[in-house]
Coordinates of C-alpha atoms and ligand atoms in Angstrom, one line a residue:
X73 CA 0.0 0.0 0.0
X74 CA 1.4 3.6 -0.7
X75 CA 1.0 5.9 2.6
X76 CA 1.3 8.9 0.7
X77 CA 0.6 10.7 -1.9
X78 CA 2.7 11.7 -5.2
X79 CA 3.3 15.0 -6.7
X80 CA 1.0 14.6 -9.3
X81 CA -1.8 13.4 -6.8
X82 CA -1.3 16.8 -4.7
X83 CA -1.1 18.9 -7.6
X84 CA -4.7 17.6 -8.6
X85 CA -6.0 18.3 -5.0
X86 CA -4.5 21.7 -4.8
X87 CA -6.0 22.3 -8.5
X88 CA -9.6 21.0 -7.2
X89 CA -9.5 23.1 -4.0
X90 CA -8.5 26.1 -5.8
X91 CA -11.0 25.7 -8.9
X92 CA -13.5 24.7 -6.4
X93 CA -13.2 27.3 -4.0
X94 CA -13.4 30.2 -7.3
X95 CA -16.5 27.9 -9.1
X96 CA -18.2 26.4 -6.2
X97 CA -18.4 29.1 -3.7
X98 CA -21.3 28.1 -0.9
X99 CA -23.2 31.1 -2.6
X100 CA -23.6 29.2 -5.7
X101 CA -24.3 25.9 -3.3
X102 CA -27.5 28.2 -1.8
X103 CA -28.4 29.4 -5.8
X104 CA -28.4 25.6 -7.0
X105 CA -30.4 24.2 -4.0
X106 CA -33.2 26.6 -4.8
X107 CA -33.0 26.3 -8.6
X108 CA -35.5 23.2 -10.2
X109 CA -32.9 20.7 -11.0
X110 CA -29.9 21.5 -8.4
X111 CA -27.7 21.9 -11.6
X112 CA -25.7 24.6 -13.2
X113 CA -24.3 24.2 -16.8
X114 CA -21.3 26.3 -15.9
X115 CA -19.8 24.0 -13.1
X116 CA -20.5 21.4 -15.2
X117 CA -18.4 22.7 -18.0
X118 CA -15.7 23.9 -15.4
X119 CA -15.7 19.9 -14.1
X120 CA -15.0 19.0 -17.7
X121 CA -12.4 21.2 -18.5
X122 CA -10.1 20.3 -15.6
X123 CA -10.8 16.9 -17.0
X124 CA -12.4 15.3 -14.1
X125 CA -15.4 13.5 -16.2
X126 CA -13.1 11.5 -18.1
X127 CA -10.5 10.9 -14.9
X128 CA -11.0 7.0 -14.3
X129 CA -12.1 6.5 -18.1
X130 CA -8.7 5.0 -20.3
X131 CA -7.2 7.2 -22.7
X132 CA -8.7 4.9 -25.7
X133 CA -11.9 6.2 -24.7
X134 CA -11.5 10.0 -24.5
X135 CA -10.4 9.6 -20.4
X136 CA -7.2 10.7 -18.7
X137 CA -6.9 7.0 -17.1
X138 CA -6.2 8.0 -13.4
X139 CA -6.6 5.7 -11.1
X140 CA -9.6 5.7 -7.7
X141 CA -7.6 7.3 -5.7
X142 CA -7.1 10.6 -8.0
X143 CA -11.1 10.4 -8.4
X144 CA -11.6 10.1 -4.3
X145 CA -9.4 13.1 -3.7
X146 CA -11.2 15.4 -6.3
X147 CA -14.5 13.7 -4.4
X148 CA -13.1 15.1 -1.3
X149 CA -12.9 18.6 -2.7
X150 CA -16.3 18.2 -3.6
X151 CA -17.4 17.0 -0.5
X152 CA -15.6 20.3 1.1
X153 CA -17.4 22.3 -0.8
X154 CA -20.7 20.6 -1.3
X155 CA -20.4 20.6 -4.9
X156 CA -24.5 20.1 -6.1
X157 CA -25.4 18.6 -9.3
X158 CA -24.8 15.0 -11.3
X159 CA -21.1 14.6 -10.8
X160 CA -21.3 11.9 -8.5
X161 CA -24.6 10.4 -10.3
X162 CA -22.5 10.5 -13.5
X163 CA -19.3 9.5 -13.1
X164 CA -18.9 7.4 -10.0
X165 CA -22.1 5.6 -10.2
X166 CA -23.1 5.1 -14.1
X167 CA -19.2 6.0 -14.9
X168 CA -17.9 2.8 -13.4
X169 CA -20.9 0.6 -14.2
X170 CA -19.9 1.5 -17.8
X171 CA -16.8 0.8 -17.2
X172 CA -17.0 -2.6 -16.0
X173 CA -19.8 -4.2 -18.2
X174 CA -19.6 -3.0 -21.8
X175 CA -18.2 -4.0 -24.7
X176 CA -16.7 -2.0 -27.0
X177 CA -19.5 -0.8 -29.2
X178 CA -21.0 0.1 -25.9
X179 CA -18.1 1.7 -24.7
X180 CA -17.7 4.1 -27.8
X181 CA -21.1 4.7 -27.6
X182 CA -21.6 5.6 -23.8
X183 CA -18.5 6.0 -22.3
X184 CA -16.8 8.4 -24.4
X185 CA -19.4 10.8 -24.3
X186 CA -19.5 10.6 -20.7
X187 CA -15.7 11.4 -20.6
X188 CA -16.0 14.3 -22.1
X189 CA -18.6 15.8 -20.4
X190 CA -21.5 15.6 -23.6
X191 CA -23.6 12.5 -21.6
X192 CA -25.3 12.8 -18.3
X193 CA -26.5 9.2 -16.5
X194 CA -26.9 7.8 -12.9
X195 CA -28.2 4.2 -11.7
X196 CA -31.3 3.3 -10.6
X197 CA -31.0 0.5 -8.4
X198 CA -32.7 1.2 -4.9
X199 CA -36.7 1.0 -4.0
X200 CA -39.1 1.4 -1.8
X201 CA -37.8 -1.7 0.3
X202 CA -34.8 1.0 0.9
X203 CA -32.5 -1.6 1.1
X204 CA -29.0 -2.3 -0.6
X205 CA -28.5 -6.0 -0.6
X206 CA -29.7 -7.7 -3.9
X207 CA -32.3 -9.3 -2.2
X208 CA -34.1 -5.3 -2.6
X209 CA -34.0 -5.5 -6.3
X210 CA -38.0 -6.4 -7.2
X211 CA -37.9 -4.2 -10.6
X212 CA -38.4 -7.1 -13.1
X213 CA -37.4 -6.9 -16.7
X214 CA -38.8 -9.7 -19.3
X215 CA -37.7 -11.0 -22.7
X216 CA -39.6 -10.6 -25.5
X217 CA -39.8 -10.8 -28.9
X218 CA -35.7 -10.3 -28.9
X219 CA -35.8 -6.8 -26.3
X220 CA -36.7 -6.6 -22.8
X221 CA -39.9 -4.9 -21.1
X222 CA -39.2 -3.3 -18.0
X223 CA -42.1 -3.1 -15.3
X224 CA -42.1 -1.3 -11.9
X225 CA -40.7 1.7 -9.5
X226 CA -37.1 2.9 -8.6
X227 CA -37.0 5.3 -5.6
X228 CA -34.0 7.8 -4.8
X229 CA -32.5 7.8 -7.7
X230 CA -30.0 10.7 -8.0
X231 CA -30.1 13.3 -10.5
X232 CA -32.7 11.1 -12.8
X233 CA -34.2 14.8 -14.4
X234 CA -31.3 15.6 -16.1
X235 CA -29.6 12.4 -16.7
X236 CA -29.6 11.1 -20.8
X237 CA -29.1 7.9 -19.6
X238 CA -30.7 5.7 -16.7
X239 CA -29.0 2.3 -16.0
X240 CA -31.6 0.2 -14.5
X241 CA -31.0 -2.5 -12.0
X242 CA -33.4 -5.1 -12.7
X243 CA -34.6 -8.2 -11.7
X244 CA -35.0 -11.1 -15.2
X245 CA -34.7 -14.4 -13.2
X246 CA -36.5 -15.5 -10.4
X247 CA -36.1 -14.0 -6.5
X248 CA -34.8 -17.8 -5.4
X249 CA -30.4 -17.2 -5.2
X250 CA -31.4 -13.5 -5.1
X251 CA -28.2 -12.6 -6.3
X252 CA -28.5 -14.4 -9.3
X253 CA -30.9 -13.9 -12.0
X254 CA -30.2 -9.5 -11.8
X255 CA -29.5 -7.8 -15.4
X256 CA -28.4 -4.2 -16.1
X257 CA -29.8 -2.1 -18.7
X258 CA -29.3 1.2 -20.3
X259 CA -32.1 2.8 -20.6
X260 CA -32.4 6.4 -22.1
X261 CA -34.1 8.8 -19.9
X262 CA -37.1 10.1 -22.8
X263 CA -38.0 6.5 -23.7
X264 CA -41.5 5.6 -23.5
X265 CA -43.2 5.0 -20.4
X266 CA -40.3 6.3 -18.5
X267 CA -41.2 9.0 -16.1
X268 CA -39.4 10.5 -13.6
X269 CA -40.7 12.6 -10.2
X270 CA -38.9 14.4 -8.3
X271 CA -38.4 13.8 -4.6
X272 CA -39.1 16.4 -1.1
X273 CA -35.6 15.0 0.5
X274 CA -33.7 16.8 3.9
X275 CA -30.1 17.4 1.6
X276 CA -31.4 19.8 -1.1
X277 CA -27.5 19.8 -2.9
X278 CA -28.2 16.5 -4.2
X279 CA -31.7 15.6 -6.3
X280 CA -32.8 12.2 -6.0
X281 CA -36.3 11.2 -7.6
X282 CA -38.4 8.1 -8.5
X283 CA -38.3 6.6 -11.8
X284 CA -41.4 4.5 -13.1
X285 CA -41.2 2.3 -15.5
X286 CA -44.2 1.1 -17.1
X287 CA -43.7 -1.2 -20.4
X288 CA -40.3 0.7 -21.0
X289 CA -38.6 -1.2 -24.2
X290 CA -34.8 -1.5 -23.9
X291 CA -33.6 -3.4 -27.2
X292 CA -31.4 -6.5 -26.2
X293 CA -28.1 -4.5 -27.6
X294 CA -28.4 -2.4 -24.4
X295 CA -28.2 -5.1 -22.1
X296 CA -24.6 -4.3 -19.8
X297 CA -22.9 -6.9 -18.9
X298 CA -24.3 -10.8 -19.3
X299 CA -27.9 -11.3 -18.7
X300 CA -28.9 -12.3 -15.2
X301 CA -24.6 -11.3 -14.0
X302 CA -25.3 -8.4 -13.1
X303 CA -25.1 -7.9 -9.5
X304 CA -21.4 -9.1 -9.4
X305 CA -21.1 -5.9 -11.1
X306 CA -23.5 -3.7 -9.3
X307 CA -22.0 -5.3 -6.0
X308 CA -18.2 -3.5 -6.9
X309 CA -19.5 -0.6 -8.1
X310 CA -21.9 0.0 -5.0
X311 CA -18.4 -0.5 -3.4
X312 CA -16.6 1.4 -4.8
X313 CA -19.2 4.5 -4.9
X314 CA -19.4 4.0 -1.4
X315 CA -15.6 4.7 -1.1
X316 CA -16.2 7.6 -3.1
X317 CA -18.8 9.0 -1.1
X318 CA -16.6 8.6 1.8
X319 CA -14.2 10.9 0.3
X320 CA -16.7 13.5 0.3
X321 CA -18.1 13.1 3.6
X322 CA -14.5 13.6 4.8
X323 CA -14.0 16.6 2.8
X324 CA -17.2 18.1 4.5
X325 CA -16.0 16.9 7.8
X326 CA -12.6 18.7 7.6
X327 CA -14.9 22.1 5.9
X328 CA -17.1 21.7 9.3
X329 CA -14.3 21.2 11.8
X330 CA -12.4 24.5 10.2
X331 CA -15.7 26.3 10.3
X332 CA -16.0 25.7 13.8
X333 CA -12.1 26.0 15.1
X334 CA -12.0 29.4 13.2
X335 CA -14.8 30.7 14.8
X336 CA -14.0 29.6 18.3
X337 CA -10.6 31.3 17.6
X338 CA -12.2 34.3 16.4
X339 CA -15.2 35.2 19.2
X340 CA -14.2 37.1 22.0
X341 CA -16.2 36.4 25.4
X342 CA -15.3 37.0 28.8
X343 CA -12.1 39.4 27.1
X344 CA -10.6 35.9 25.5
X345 CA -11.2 34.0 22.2
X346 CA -13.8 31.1 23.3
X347 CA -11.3 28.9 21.6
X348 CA -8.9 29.6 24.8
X349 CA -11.1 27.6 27.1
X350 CA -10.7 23.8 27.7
X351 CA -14.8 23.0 27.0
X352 CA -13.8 24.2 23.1
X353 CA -10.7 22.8 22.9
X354 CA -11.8 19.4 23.7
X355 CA -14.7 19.3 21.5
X356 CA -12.5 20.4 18.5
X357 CA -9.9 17.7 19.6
X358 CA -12.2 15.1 19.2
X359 CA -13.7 16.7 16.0
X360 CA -10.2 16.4 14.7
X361 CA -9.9 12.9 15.8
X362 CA -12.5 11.6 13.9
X363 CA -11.8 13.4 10.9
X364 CA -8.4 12.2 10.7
X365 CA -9.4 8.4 11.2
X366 CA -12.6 8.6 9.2
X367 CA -9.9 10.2 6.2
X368 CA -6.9 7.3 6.8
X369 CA -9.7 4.4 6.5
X370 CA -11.2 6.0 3.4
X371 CA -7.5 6.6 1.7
X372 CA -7.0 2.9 2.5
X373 CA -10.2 2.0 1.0
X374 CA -9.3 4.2 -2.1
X375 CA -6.3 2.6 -2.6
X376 CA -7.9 -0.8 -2.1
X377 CA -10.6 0.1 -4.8
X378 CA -7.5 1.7 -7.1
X379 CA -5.9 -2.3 -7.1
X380 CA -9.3 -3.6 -7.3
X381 CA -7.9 -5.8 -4.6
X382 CA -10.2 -9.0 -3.3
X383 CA -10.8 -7.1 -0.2
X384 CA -12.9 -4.2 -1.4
X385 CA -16.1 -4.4 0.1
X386 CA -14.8 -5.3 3.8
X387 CA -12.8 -1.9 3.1
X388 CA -16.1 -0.2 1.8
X389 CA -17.7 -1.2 4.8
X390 CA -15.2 -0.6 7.0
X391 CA -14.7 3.1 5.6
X392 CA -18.5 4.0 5.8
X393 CA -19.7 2.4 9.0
X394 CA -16.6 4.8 10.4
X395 CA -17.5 7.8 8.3
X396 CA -21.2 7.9 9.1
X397 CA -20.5 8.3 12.2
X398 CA -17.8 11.1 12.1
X399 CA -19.3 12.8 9.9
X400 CA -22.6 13.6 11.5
X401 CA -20.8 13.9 14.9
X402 CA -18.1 16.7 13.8
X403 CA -21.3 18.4 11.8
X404 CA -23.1 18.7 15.0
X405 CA -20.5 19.6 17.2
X406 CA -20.0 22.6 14.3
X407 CA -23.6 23.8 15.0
X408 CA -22.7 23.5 18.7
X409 CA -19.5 25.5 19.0
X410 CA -21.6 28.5 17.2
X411 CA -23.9 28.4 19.7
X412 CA -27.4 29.0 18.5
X413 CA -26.2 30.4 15.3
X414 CA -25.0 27.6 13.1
X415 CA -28.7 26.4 13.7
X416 CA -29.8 29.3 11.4
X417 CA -30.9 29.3 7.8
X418 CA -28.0 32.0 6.8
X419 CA -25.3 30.1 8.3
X420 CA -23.7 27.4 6.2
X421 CA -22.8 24.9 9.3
X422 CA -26.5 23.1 8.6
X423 CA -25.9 22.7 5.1
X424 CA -23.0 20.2 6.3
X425 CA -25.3 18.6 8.9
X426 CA -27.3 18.0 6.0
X427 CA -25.7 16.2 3.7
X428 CA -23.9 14.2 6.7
X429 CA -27.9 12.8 7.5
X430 CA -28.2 12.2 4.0
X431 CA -24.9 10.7 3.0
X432 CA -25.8 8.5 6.4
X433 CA -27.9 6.2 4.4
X434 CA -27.3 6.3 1.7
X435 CA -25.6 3.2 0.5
X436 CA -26.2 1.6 3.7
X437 CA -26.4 3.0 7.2
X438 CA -23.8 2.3 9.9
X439 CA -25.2 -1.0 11.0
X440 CA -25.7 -2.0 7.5
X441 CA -22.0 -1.9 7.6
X442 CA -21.0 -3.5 10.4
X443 CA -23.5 -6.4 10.1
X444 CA -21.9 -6.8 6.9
X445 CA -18.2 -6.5 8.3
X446 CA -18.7 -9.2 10.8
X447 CA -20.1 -11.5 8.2
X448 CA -17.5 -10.9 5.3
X449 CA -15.0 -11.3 8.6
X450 CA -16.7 -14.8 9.5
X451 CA -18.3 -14.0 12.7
Ligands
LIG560 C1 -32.2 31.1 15.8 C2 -31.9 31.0 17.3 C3 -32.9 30.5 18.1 C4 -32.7 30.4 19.5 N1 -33.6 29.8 20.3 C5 -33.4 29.8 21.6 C6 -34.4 29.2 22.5 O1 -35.4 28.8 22.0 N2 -34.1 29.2 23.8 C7 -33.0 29.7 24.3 O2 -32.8 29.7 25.5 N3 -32.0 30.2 23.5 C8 -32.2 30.3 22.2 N4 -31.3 30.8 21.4 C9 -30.1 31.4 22.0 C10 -29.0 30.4 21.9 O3 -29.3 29.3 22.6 C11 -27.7 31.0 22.3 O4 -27.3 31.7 21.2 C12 -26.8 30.0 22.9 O5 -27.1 29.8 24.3 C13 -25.3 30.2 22.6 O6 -24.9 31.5 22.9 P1 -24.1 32.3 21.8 O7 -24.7 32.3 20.5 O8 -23.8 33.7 22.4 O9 -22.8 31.5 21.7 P2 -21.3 31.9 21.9 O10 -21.1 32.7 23.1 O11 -20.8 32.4 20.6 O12 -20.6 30.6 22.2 C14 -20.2 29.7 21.1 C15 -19.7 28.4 21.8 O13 -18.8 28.6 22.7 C16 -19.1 28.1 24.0 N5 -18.6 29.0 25.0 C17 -18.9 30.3 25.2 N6 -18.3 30.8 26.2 C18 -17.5 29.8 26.7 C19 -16.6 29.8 27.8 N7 -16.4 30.8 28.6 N8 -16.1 28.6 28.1 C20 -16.3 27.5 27.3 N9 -17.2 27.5 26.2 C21 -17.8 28.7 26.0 C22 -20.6 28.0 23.9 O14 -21.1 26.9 24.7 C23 -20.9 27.7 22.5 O15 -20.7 26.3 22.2 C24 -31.5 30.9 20.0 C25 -30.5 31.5 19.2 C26 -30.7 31.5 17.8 C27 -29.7 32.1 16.9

């Protein structure tokens, strides 16, 4: 494992905090969350010109061919400043999927649009069951007359409004070896009986909605992967999406604990910065704590997901059971160290607490994780 980073891997996060910092201000963060979609052409645009849609993607197909852990430390700079819109959706969720289960064709036809920033797509694979196992996935698609015909509702899928292209995780085989029997599709976003509805959710910087389908043809060519193979793929993507959220949650983390250590160094009370006493010192210490952990098991797990090593959902698991956790603590603790003002709408700290509640669950809560650890660990 490498335990640090290369020149080339800093000058990429210096570049990302510095473009982001210019493009992404938490203004534009508060203009987004208002707007319809959450989306603004212009950051997208900037996203693509520092290259960062084609990142992961080879060079044959339009990318720059870094590896995960260039992607996670642009995700982190994200995550520090809540970057809205269908990055994540886009290249670290329907990105990877195309990346691991097309051919060629698929891949010139897909995948180099993607890279260069001219396609938009995300994954629909969760419903109203909420849950992220494959035993979840109900959706059923069935041959016919050489295409399939999809049938039922996705819930929380992210960005669906304005992706081109949805990838449905569906069911073709029968629920009995629930892992078997699960197909991925392309499907583009205006077929017919497609329709998409946007959901009320807490973290307004990231759109999810539900996608109906009802008798949505998807022509057998646009089958990903083998039929009825494809949660071995969805299984390492959702894997390594999870690592990449976790390289955003840290990013917020360290955003929330600088929020909250410059502020405490900044207010005066009793003739002293607050930040003098003990009570604030403490609470920043262990703010720090978990930042710094929550960060070195989501760089392992990065680098894990990079070597596509045999051990990548234990790391997963391991990263975001831990990161859940830290994030939402150090978020709160933010809101507390500004007394009752990071509670208030014109404050950013409850933009952070936000996305920590959201990010929670989403692909799988803490205990998710941990049941999970202790069963991929034997116990
Ligand atoms: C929108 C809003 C609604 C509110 N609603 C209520 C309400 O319903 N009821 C109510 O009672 N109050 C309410 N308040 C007041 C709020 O509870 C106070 O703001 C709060 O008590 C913190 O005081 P402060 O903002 O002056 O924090 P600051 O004085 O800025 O303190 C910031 C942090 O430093 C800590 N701190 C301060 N001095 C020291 C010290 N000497 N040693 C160690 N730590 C220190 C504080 O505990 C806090 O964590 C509200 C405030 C707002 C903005």
């Amino acid at each position: 494992m490498e335990f640090g980073f290369t020149e080339e891997q800093q000058m990429i996060r210096q570049q990302a905090a510095e473009c982001l910092k210019h493009e992404c201000p938490t203004g534009l963060v508060r203009q987004l969350m208002e707007s319809e979609h959450g989306y603004s052409h212009e950051l997208w645009q900037t996203m693509v010109e520092m290259g960062w849609t084609g990142l992961i993607i080879p060079e044959a197909y339009g990318g720059v061919g870094l590896s995960f852990v260039e992607l996670a430390i642009v995700l982190e700079e994200m995550g520090r400043a809540l970057v809205p819109g269908s990055f994540f959706s886009t290249v670290v969720l329907a990105g990877q999927v195309l990346l691991a289960a097309t051919n060629d064709q698929q891949k010139q036809c897909w995948l180099v649009p993607l890279a260069s920033g001219k396609l938009r797509a995300t994954v629909a694979a969760t419903e109203s069951n909420g849950r992220w196992d494959a035993g979840g996935i109900t959706v059923r698609a069935e041959h016919q007359n050489g295409q399939f015909l999809i049938n039922g509702t996705k819930l929380f899928v992210p960005d669906a409004h304005i992706a081109d292209l949805i990838i449905c995780v569906a069911r073709t085989g029968s629920m009995e070896g629930v892992e078997q029997g699960i197909t991925l599709f392309a499907v583009n976003r205006h077929a017919p009986g497609l329709t998409v509805t946007p959901l009320k959710t807490l973290d307004q910087t990231r759109r999810l909605y539900e996608v109906s389908f009802e008798q949505v043809q998807v022509p057998a060519h646009y089958v990903l992967g083998e039929v009825g193979q494809g949660w071995t793929i969805w299984e390492r993507v959702f894997d390594k999406a999870t690592i990449g959220l976790c390289a955003e949650m840290v990013g917020g983390a360290q955003a929330a604990l600088d929020m909250a250590v410059n502020y405490s160094k900044s207010r005066i009370q009793f003739g002293r910065p607050i930040g003098s006493f003990q009570s604030l010192q403490h609470r920043c210490a262990d703010m720090l704590l978990l930042t710094e952990s929550a960060r070195s098991a989501v760089y392992a797990a990065a680098w894990v997901a990079s070597q596509d090593a045999n051990d990548l959902s234990l790391q997963a698991s391991i990263a975001k059971s831990y990161t859940n956790d830290a994030y939402r603590y150090v978020t709160g603790e933010c809101i507390q160290i500004h007394g009752g003002m990071g509670f208030t709408w014109e404050h950013d700290a409850h933009l952070y607490l936000k996305r920590a509640k959201a990010d929670e669950v989403t692909f799988g809560d803490a205990a998710f994780h941990r049941e999970r650890i202790a069963k991929l660990i034997g116990l």
